[in-house]
Structure formats: structure tokens, C-alpha cells
Short mmCIF file of C-alpha atoms in Angstrom, two decimals:
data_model
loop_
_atom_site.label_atom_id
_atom_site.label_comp_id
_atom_site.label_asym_id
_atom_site.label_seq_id
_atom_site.Cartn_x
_atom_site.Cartn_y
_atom_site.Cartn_z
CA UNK A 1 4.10 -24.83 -119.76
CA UNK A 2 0.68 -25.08 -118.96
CA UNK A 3 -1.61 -22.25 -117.44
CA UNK A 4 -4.57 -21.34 -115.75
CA UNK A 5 -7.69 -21.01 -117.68
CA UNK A 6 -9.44 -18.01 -116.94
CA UNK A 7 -12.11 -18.85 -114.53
CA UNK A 8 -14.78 -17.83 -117.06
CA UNK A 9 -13.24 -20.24 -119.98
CA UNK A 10 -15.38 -23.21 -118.94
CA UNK A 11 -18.95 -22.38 -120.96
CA UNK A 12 -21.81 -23.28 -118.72
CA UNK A 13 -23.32 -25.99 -120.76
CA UNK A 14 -19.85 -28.20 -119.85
CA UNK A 15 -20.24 -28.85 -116.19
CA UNK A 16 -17.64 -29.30 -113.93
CA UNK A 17 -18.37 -33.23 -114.04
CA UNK A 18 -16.72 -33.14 -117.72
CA UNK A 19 -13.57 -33.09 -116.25
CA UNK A 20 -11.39 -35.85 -117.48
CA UNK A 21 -7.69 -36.88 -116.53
CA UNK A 22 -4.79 -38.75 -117.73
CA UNK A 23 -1.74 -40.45 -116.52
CA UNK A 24 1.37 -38.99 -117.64
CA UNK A 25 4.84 -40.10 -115.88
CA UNK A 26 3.22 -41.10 -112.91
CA UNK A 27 0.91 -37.63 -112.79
CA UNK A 28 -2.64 -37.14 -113.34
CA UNK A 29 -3.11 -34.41 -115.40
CA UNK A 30 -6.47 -32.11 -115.55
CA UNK A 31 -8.22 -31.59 -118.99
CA UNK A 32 -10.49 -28.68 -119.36
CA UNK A 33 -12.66 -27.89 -122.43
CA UNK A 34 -11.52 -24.47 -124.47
CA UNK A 35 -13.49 -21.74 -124.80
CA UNK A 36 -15.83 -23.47 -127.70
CA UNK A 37 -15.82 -26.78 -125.90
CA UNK A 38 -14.34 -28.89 -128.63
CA UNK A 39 -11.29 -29.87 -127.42
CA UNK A 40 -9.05 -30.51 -124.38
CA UNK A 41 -5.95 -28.99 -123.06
CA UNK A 42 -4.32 -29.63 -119.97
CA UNK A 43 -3.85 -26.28 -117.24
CA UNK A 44 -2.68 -26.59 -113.83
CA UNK A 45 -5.56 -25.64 -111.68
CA UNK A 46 -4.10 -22.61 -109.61
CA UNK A 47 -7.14 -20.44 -109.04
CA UNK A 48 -9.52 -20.92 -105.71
CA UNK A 49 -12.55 -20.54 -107.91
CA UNK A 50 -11.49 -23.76 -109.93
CA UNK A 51 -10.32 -25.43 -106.74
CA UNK A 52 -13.84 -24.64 -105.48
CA UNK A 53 -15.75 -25.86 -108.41
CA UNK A 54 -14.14 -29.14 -108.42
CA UNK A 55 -15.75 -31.65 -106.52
CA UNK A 56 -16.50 -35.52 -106.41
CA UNK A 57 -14.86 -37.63 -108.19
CA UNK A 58 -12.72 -34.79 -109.75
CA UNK A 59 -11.59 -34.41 -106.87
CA UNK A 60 -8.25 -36.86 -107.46
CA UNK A 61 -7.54 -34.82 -110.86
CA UNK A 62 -6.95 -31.62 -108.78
CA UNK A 63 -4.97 -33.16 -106.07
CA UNK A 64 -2.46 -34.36 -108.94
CA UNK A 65 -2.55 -31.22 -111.47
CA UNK A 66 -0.23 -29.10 -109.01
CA UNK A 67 2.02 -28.83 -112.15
CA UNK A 68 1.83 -30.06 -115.96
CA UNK A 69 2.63 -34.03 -116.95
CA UNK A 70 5.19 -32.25 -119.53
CA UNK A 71 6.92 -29.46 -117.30
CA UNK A 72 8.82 -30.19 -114.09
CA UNK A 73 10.22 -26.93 -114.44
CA UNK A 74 8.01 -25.55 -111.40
CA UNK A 75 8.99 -28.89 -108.88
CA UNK A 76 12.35 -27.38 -109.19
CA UNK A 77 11.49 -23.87 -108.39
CA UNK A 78 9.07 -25.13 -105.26
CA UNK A 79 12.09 -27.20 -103.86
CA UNK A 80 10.12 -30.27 -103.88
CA UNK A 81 10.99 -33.94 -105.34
CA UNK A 82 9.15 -35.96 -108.03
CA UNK A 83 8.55 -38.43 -105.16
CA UNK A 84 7.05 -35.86 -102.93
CA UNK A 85 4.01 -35.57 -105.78
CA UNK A 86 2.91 -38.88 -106.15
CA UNK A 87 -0.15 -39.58 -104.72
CA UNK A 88 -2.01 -42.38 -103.76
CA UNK A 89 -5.76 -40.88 -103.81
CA UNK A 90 -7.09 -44.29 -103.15
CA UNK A 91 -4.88 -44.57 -99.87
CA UNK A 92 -3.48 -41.34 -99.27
CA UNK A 93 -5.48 -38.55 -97.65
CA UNK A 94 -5.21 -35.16 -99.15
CA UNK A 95 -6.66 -32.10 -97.91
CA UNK A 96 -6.14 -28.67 -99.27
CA UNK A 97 -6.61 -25.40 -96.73
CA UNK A 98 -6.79 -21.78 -97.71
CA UNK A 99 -5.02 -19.11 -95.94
CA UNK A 100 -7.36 -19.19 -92.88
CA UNK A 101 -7.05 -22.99 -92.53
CA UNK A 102 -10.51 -23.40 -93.95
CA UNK A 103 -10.70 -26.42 -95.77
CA UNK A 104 -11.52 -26.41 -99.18
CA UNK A 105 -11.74 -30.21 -100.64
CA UNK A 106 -11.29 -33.28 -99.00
CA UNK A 107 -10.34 -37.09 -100.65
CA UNK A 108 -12.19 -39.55 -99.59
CA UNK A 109 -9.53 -41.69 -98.26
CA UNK A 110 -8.85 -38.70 -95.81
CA UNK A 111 -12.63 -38.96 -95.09
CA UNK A 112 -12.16 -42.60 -94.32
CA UNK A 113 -9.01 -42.06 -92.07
CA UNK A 114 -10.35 -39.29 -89.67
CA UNK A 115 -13.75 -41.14 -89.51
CA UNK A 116 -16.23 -38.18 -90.96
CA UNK A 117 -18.51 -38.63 -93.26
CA UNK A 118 -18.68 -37.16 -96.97
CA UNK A 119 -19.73 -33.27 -96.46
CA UNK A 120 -18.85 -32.97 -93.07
CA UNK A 121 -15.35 -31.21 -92.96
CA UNK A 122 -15.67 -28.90 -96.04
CA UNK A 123 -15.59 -25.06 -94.64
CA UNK A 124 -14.30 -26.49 -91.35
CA UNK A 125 -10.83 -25.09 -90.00
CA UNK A 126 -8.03 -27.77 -90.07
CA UNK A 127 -7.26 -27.79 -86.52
CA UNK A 128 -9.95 -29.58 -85.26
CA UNK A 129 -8.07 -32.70 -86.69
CA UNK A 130 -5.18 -32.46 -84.26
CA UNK A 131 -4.97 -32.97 -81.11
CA UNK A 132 -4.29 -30.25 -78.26
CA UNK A 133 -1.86 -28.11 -78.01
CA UNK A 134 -1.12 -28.50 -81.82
CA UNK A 135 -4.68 -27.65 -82.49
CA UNK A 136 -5.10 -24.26 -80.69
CA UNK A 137 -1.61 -23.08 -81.83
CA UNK A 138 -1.92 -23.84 -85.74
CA UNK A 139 -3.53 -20.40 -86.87
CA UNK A 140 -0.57 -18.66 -84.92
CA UNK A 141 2.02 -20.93 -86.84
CA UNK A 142 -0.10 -20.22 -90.44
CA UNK A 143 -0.26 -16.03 -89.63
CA UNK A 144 3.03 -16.47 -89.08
CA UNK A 145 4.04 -17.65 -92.61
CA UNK A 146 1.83 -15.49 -94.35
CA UNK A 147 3.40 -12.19 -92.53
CA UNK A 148 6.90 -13.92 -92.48
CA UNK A 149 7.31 -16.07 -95.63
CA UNK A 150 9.86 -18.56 -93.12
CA UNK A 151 8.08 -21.98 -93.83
CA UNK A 152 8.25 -24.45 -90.87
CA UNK A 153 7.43 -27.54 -92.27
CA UNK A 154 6.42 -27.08 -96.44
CA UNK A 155 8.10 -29.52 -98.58
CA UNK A 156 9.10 -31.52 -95.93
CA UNK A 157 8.28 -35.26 -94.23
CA UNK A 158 7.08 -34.79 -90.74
CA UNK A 159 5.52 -37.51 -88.10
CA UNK A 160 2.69 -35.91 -86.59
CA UNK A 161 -0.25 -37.15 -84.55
CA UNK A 162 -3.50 -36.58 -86.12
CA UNK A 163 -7.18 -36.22 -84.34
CA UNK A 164 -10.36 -38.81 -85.43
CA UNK A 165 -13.99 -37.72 -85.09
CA UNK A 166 -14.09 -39.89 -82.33
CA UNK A 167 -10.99 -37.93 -80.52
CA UNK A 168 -8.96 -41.01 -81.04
CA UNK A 169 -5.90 -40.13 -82.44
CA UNK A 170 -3.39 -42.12 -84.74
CA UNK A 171 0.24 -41.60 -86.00
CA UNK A 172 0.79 -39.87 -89.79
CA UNK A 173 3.19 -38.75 -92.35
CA UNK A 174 2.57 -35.53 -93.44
CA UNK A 175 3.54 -33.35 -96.57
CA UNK A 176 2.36 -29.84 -96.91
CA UNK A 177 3.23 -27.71 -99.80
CA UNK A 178 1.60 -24.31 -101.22
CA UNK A 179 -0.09 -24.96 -104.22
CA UNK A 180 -0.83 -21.19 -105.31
CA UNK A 181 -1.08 -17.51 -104.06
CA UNK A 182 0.90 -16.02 -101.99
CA UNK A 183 -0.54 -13.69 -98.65
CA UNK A 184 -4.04 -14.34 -98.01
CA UNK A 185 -4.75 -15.82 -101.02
CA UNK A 186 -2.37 -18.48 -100.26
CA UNK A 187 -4.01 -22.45 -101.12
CA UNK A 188 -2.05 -25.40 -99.68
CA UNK A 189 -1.96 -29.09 -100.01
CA UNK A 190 -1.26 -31.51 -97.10
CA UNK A 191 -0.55 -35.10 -98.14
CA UNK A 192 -1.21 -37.95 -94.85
CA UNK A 193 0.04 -41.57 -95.06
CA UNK A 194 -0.90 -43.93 -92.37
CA UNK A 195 2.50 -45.01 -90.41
CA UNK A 196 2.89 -49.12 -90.89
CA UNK A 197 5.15 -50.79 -89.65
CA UNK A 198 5.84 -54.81 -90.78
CA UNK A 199 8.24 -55.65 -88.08
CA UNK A 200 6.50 -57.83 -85.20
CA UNK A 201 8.62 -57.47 -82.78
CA UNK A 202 8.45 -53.16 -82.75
CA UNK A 203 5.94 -51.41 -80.82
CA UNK A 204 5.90 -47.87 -81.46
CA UNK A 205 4.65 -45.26 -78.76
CA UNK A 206 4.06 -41.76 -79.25
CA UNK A 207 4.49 -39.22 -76.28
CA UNK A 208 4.90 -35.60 -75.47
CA UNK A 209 8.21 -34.55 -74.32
CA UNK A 210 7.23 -34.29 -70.83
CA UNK A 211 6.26 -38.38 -71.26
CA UNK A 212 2.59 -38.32 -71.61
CA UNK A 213 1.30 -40.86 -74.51
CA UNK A 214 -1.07 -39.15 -77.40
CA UNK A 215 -0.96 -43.02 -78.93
CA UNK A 216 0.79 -45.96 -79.90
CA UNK A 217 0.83 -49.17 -81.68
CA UNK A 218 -2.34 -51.45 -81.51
CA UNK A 219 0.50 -54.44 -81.25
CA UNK A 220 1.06 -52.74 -77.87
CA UNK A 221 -1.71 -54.94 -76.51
CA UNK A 222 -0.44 -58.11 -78.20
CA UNK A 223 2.91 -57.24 -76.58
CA UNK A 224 1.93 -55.90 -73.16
CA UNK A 225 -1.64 -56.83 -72.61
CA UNK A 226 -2.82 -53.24 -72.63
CA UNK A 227 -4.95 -51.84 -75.26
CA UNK A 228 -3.74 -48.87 -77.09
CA UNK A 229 -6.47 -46.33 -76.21
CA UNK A 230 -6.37 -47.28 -72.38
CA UNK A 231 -2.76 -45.38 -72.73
CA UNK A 232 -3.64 -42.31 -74.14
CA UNK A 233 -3.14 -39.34 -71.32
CA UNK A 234 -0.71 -41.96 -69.01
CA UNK A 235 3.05 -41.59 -68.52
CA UNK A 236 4.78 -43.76 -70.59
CA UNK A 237 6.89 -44.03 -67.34
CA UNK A 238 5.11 -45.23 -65.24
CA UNK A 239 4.67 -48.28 -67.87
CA UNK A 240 8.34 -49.20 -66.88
CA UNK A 241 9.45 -51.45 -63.75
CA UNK A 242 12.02 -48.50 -63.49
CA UNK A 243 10.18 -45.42 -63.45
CA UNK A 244 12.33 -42.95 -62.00
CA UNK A 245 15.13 -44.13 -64.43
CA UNK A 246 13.27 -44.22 -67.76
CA UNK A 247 11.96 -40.70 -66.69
CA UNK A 248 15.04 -39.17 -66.66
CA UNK A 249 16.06 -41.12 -69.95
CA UNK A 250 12.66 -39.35 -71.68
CA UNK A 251 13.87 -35.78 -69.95
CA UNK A 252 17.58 -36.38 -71.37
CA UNK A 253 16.32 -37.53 -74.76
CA UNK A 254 13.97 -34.44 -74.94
CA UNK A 255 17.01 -31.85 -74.45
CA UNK A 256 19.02 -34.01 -77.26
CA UNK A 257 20.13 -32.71 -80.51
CA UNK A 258 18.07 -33.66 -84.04
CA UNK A 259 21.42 -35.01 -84.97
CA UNK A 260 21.42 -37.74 -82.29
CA UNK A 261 17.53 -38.45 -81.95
CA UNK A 262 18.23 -39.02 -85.97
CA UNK A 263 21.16 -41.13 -86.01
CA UNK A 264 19.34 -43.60 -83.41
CA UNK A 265 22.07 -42.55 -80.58
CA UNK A 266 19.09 -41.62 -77.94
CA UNK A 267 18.72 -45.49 -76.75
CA UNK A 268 18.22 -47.42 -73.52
CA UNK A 269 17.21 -51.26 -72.52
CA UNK A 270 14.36 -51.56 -69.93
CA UNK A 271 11.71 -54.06 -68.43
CA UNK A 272 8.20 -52.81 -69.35
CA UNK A 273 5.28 -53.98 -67.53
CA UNK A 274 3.31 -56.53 -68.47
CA UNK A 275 -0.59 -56.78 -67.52
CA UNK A 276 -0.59 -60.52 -67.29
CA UNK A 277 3.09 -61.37 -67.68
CA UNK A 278 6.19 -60.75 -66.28
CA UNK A 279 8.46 -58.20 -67.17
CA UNK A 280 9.42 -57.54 -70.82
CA UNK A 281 12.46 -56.22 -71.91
CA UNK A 282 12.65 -53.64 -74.77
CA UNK A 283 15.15 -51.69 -76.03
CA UNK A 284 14.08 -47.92 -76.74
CA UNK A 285 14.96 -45.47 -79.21
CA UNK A 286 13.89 -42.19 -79.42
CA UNK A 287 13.24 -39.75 -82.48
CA UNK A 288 11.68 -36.77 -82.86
CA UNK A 289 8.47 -35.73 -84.37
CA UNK A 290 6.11 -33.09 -84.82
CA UNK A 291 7.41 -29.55 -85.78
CA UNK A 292 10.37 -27.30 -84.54
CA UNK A 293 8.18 -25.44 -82.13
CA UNK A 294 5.71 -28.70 -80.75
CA UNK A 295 8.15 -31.85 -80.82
CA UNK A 296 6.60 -35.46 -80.29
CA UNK A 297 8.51 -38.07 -78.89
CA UNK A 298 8.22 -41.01 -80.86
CA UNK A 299 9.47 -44.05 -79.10
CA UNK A 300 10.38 -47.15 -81.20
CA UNK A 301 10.33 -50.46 -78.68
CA UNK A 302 12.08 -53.60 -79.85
CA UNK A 303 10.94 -56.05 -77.52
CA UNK A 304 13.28 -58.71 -76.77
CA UNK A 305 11.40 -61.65 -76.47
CA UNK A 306 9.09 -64.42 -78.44
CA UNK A 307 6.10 -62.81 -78.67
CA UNK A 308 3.56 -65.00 -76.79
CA UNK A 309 0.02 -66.66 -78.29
CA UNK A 310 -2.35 -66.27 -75.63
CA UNK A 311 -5.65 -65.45 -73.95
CA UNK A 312 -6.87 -64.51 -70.88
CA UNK A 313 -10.37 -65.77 -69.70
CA UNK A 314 -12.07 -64.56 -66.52
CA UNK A 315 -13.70 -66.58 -63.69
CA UNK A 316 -16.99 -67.71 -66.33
CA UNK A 317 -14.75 -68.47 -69.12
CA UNK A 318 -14.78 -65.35 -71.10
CA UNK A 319 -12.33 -64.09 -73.25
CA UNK A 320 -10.96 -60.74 -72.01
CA UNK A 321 -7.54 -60.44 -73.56
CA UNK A 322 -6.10 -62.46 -76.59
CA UNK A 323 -3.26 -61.72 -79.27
CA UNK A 324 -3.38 -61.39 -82.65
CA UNK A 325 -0.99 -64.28 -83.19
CA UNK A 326 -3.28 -66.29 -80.98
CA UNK A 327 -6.28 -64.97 -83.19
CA UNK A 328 -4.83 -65.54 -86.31
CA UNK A 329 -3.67 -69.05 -85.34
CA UNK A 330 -7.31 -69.69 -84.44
CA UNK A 331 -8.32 -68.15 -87.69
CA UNK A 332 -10.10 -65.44 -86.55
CA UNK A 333 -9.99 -61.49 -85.00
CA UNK A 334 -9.05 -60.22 -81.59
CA UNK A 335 -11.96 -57.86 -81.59
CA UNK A 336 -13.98 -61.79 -82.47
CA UNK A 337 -12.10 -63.54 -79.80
CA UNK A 338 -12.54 -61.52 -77.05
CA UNK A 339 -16.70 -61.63 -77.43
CA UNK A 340 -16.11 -65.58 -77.39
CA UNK A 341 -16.13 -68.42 -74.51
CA UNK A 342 -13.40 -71.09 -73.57
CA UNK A 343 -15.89 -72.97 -74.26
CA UNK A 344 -16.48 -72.13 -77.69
CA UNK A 345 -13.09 -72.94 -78.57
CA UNK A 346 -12.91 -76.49 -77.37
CA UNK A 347 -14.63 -78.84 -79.04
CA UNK A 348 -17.00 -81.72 -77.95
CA UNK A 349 -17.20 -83.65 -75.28
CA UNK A 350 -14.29 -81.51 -73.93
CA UNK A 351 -16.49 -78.50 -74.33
CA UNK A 352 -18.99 -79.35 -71.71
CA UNK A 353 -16.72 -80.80 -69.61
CA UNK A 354 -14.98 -77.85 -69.49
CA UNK A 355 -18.10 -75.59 -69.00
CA UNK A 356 -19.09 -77.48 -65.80
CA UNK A 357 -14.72 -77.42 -64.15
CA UNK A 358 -15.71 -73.95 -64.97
CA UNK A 359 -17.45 -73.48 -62.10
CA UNK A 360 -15.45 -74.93 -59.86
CA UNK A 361 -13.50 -71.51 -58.05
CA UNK A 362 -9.49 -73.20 -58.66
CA UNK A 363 -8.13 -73.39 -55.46
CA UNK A 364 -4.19 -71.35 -55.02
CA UNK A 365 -1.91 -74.18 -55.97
CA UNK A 366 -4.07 -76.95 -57.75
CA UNK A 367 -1.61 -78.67 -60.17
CA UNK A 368 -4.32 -77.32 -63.40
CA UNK A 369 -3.55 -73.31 -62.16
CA UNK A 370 -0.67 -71.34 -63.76
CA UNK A 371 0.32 -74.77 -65.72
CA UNK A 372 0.11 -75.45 -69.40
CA UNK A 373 -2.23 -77.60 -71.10
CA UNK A 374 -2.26 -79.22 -74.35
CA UNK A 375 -5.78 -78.78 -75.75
#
């Protein structure tokens, strides 16, 4: 089994950059010199002074050295799986907090998906990367572990919303497991993945239980001609042609047991609102997210229709909406198309002929208005 190096075993002359790793059955394992600095052994880094003293690009060796490539003795004792320890560093942002919620290192991929840059978060309480009320209630749930010992979500999945620099917030996966210490010297480790989804025809909504959206889907916008961060704060509601109904449908599914919300029993079919469009019926199910004491609503949307490849242009010709299918048809972006012309699009003569009909105002029932046209 491999232990802890005393923190005074590393001799000064070997800095902290001399770290190597290796990849043993899918772990990376830390190597730290010996006390005369000619050889390697492997030690699970369990102390906050080495947690401290690793930085940069040792950063990924720590995040995997929870226990030894050769011992699995202590993923057994924690309650977690071999699964549950494979990291992605390159994809996967990992964060570990002390006892206060200070955060002590940082990957950069977690960097990349909260939008801060390098140096900015280190010594910084966790909280400020969730949103409200899950950010003002964390210490409370933290103190209560430490005087407790009743964990409320280690070594377990949970869907939670997380909290970008720019206060725009986006659906993860989290993990969280104590690495060492127990009390106040307690270190953790909390493991985001991105939520993906490959299925076109889902749109995925996030919501409070009372109905209000914290996010959703950017295909929301492809599907419903809304973009994603013009919902945030709304009722998800008031989206619906029925209201009042799918209200009471988000009340009832709130007050529903985890047994239900899991086995997909918390369902309903209803027309959503479209911004350019008629109508679009979806069928809703509900599961829960968050934690036992903050639940999220997440609300998975099959819509049940084609979806549609089209743009919107206003009176000049610009592009104000367009879907990705449309945009990737064309061979380009949405955030692209929507900076473009009609013009642009169509090519010569047709183009200038187009530019000039353009200023015609289209009269309410001309044969060319609401009608397709090949192009």
C-alpha cells in the first residue's frame, strides 16, 4: 500500500516540477523522489501541504493519485467504483476544496468550462460557481458534514447547475468524494462533466421546482426559435399554449416520489410555443436533480416533429434567427449566419435582384409572402 511521504521528504534541490506520473490500469500514479533523490516511489498524496505544493502541469498527477495503481483496497473502504476514478483531465473539470470550501487547485479544463482565467479561482470559496440559492446555502450543507459525518451527495452522480464568470449557467455531472482528513482538515475532490446529449430531437430544460428556468439546451432555439439565455429567470409555463395545465403538471411532478421521477413515470404531451412557428408538440418527462435538500427539475422534451431548416430575415434582409441544421446545410455557424444578409446567400444576378425586391414593403397577401421558394 502506498503512503504519504512526510512533507519534509522532498529535498529542496528537487522541485516540485520533478514530479513525474505513470499510467497504471487506467490510473495516473504520482512519483516522488526519496529522501536522497535517487529514485522514485509512488505515495498517494494525502497531505494539504503536498496538495498545496503541486501546481501546473502536476496538477493532473494529483487529481489521479487519490489511491495507489497497485491497491484498490481503499476504493472499497470509500464506497466508491473504479469507474467513479477515472478522469478525463483533458475534458473533465476537477476542483479540490478544503473544509471551508476554499479552493485549493483547479484543472484547466475546469478553468475553461466556468470561463476564468488561470490564477483566478485559487483561494476563492466554491460557491461563487453556483447559482443562487445553492450558492448561499453550501457552507451550511459543508458545516453540516463536518459536525455530522451524514454525507449528502459524496460518492454519488448528481445533475447540478453550475455558475460561469459571466453568470451564465450550464448543466453538469458532478462527483464529490473526500480525498483525506477528516473535521476541519477535511480535502475533497469534485469531478464536473459537461451534460451532452446526441439525440436531435431532445431539448432539455432545467427549472426550479416552482417552474422558473436556471437553463436549457442551446437546441432550444433551433427547436423553438428562442435562444437559451433569453429563458433564464422565465416560467417554463408560460412557454406552453396551456399554461395553467402544464403548471399544475410541474407542481404535481415536484411533490412526486424519486422512484417515479426515476423510472420516467412523471410524463405529459403538450404544444410549446413557437417564436416563428406554430405550435410544437413535445412530450415531457421529468427527473430530478440537484441534492436532497435543493431539487432541480430537469425537463427532458422530445419534440414530435421534423425539425425545420430555416431562417428568419427582417424587413432589410438580415438574418435574425437561423438553425443549426440550416447552418450546417449552408456550411457554416448560427452565431456566422445570423451576422449575414439574404443577400449574401444568393448568388449572382439573383443577389441584386433580390437586394432591390428588398425594398419593396410586401404587401398582406402577395402570392411571394408566407410561400416557399426554391432558391
Amino acid at each position: 500500500m502506498a503512503h504519504c511521504p512526510p512533507a519534509g521528504c522532498m529535498p529542496p534541490s528537487i522541485p516540485a516540477r520533478t514530479v513525474a506520473a505513470y499510467c497504471c490500469h487506467g490510473f495516473l500514479c504520482s512519483l516522488w523522489p526519496d529522501c536522497t533523490g535517487q529514485s522514485w516511489s509512488p505515495y498517494v498524496l494525502r497531505c494539504i501541504p503536498l496538495l498545496k505544493a503541486v501546481t501546473g502541469s502536476c496538477f493532473r498527477v494529483l487529481v489521479s493519485s487519490i489511491v495507489g495503481a497497485n491497491d484498490q483496497s481503499e476504493l472499497a473502504e470509500s464506497g466508491a467504483t473504479i469507474s467513479d476514478q477515472k478522469v478525463d483531465d483533458k475534458t473533465d473539470g476537477v476542483i479540490i476544496i478544503d473544509a471551508t470550501g476554499s479552493m485549493l487547485l483547479i484543472n484547466k479544463a475546469a478553468y475553461r468550462m466556468f470561463g476564468y482565467a488561470k490564477g483566478e479561482l485559487e483561494g476563492k470559496n466554491v460557491s461563487m460557481m453556483m447559482p443562487q440559492p445553492f450558492s448561499s446555502r453550501h457552507n451550511a450543507y459543508m458545516n453540516n458534514y463536518l459536525v455530522t459525518g451524514a454525507p449528502k451527495i459524496l460518492n454519488t452522480h448528481r445533475h447540478v447547475v453550475a455558475l460561469r464568470k459571466d453568470h451564465s449557467m450550464f448543466p453538469v455531472t458532478l462527483f464529490v468524494r473526500r480525498l483525506s482528513g477528516t473535521g476541519q482538515e477535511s480535502v475533497f475532490m469534485g469531478v464536473l462533466k459537461q451534460v451532452q446529449e446526441s439525440d436531435p430531437n431532445l431539448v432539455r430544460v432545467w427549472c426550479t421546482p416552482g417552474g422558473t428556468i436556471l437553463c436549457s439546451d442551446d437546441k432550444f432555439g433551433d427547436w423553438f426559435g428562442v435562444n437559451a439565455e433569453d429563458l433564464v429567470g422565465k416560467s417554463f409555463s408560460n412557454l406552453s399554449r396551456h399554461p395553467e395545465t402544464l403548471e399544475k403538471f410541474l407542481r404535481d411532478s415536484s411533490a412526486a416520489t424519486k422512484e417515479e421521477a426515476a423510472e420516467g413515470e412523471l410524463r405529459m404531451i403538450t404544444p410549446m410555443l413557437h417564436k416563428y412557428l406554430p405550435a410544437i408538440n413535445v412530450d415531457i418527462t421529468v427527473y430530478f436533480g440537484g441534492s436532497d435538500t435543493e431539487q432541480i427539475l430537469m425537463l427532458y422534451m422530445q419534440c414530435l416533429t421534423e425539425a425545420q431548416k430555416m431562417m428568419v430575415v427582417d424587413e432589410r434582409g438580415k438574418v435574425v434567427y437561423a438553425t443549426s441544421t440550416l447552418a450546417a446545410m449552408l456550411g457554416t455557424k448560427v452565431a456566422t449566419l445570423t451576422k449575414m444578409t439574404l443577400p449574401q446567400l444568393i448568388p449572382a444576378p439573383a443577389a441584386q435582384l433580390h437586394a432591390a425586391w428588398m425594398k419593396v414593403r410586401i404587401p398582406l397577401g402577395s402570392w411571394c409572402r408566407g410561400s416557399w421558394h426554391e432558391l
